[in-house]
PDB file of C-alpha atoms in Angstrom:
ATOM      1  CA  UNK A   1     113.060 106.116  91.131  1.00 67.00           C
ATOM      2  CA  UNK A   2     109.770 104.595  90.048  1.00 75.00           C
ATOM      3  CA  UNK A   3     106.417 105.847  90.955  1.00 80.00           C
ATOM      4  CA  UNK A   4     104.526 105.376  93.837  1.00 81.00           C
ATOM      5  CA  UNK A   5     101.566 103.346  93.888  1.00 84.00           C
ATOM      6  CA  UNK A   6      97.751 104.357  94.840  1.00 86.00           C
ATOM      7  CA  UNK A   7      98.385 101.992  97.488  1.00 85.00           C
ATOM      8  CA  UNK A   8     101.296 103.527  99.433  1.00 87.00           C
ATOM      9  CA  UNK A   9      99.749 107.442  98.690  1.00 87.00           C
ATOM     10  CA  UNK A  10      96.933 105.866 100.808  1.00 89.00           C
ATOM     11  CA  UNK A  11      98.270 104.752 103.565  1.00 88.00           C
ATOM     12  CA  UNK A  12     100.875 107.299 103.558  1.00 89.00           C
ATOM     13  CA  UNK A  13      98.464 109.884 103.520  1.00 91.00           C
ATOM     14  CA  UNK A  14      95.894 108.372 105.953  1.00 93.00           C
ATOM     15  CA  UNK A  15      98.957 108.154 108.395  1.00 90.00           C
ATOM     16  CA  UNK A  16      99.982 111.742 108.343  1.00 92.00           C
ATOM     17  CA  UNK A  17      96.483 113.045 108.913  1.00 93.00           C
ATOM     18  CA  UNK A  18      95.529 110.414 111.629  1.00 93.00           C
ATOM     19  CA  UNK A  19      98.783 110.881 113.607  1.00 94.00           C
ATOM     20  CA  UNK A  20      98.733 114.397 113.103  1.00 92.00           C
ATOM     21  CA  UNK A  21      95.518 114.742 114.988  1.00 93.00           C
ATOM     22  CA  UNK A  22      96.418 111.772 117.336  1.00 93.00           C
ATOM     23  CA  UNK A  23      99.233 114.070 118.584  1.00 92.00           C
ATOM     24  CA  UNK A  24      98.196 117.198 118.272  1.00 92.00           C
ATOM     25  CA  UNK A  25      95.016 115.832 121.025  1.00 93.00           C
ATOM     26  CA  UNK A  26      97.208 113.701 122.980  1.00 93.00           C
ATOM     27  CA  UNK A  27      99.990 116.623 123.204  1.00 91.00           C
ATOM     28  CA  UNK A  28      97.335 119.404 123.579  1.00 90.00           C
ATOM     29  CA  UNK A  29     100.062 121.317 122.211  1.00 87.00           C
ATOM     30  CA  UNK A  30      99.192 125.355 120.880  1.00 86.00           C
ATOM     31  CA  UNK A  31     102.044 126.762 120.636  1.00 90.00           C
ATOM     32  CA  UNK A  32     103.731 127.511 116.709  1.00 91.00           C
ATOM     33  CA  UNK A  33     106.872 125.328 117.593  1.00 93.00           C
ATOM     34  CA  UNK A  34     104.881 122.311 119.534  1.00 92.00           C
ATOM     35  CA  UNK A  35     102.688 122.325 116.395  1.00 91.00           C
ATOM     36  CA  UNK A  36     105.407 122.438 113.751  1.00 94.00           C
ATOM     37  CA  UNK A  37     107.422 119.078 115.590  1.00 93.00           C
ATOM     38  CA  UNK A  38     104.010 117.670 115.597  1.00 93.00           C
ATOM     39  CA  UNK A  39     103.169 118.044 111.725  1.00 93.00           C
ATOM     40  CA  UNK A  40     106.793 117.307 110.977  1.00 94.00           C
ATOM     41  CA  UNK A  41     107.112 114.184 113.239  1.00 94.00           C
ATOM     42  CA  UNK A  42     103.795 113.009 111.045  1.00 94.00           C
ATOM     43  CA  UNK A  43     104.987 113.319 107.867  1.00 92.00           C
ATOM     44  CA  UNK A  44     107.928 111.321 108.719  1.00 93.00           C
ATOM     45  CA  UNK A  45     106.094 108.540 109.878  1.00 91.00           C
ATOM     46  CA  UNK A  46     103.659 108.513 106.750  1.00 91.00           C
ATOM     47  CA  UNK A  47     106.805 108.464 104.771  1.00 90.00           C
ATOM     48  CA  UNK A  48     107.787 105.824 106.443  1.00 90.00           C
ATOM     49  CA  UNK A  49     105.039 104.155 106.290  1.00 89.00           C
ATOM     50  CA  UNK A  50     104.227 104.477 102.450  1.00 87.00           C
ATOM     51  CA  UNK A  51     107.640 103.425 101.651  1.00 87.00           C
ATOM     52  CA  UNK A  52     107.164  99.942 103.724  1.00 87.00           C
ATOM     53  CA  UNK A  53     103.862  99.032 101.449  1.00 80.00           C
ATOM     54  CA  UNK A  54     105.366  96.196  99.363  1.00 77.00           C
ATOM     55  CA  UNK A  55     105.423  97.318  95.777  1.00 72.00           C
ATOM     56  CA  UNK A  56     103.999  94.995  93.358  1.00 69.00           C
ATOM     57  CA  UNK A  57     106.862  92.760  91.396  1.00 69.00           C
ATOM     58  CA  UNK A  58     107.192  92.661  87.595  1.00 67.00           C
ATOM     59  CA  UNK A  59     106.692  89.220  86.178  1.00 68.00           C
ATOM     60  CA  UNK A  60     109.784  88.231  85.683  1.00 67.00           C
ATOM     61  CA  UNK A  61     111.398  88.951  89.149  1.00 66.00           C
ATOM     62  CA  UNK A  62     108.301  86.730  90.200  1.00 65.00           C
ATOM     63  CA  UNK A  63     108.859  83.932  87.888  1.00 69.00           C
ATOM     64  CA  UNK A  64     112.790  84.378  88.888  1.00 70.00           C
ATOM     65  CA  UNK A  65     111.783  84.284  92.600  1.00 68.00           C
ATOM     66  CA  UNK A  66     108.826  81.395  92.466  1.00 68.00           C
ATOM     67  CA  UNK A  67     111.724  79.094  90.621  1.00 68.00           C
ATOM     68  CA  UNK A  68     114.329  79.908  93.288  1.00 66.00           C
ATOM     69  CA  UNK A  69     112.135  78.921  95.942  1.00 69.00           C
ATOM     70  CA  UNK A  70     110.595  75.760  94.879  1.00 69.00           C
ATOM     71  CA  UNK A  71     111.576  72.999  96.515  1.00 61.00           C
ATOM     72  CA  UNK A  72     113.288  69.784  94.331  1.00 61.00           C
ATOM     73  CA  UNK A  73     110.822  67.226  93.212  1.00 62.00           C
ATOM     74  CA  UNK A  74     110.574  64.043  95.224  1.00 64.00           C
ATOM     75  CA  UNK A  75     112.646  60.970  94.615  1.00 69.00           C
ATOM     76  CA  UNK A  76     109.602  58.818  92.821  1.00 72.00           C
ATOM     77  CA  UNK A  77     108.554  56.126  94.951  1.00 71.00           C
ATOM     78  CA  UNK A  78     107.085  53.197  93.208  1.00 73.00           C
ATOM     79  CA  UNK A  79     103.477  53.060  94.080  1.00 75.00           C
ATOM     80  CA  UNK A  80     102.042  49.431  95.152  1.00 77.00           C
ATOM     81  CA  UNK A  81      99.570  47.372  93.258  1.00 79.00           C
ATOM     82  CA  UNK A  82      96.201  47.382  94.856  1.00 79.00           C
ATOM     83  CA  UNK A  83      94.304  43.805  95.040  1.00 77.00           C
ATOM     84  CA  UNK A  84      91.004  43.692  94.128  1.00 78.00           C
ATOM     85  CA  UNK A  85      88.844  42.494  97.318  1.00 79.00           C
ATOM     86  CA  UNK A  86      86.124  39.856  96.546  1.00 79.00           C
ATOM     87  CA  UNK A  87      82.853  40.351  97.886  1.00 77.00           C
ATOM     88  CA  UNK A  88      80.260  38.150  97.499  1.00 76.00           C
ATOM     89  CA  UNK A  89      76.631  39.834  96.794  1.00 74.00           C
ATOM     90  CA  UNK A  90      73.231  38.176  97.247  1.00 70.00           C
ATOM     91  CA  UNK A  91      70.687  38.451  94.280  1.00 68.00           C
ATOM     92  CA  UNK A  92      67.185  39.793  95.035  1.00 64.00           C
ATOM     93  CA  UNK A  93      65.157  36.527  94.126  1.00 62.00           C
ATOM     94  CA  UNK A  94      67.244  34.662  96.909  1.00 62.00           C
ATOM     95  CA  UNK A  95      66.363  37.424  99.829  1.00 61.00           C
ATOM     96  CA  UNK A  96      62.636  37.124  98.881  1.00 62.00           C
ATOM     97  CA  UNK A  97      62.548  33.458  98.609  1.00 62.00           C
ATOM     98  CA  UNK A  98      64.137  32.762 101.840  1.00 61.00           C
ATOM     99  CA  UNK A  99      61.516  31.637 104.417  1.00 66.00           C
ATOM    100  CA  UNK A 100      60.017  33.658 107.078  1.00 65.00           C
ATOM    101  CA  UNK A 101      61.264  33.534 110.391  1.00 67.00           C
ATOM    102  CA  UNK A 102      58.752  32.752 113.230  1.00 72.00           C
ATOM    103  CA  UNK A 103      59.255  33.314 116.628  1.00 75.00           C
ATOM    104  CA  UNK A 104      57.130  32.768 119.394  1.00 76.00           C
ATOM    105  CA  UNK A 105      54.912  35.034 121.178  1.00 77.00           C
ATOM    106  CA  UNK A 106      55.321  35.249 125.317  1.00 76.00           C
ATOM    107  CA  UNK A 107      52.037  35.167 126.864  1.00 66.00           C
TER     108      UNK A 107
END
């Protein structure tokens, strides 16, 4: 059985204190029994809920998983030749040379 991680002591033993004091208010419990069904029914559910905290994988059973989930490549579609547009550009000496346009002035 392999070790547990820092991860799932954590939150298995943040559960058991938390829901140990969640139920013991909530129950307002004092006698020995209530007390004991209390502290039991908490460790079950931090046990519980450390062993649901995903374990890390090795790399291999991640490389073996990643290649058994990718999906087949794409049938290759031939891509289309783009056509070059023309454009037509205006030098700077004919823009200053053009002549001034005059309008008239309403009175």
């Amino acid at each position: 059985m392999p070790r547990p991680t820092a991860a799932q002591l954590a939150y298995g033993s943040f559960t058991v204190i938390f829901s140990t004091l969640a139920m013991l208010l909530l129950s307002q419990t004092s006698s020995g029994l209530g007390i004991a069904v209390v502290a039991f029914a908490a460790l079950a559910l931090g046990l519980l809920v450390s062993l649901t905290v995903p374990q890390p994988k090795s790399r291999a059973a991640a490389a073996a998983h990643a290649a058994a989930t990718t999906a087949p490549a794409p049938a290759v579609v031939p891509q289309r030749r783009r056509v070059p547009v023309r454009r037509e550009t205006v030098s700077a000496a004919a823009v200053s040379s053009a002549e001034p346009v005059r309008e008239r002035s309403t009175p």
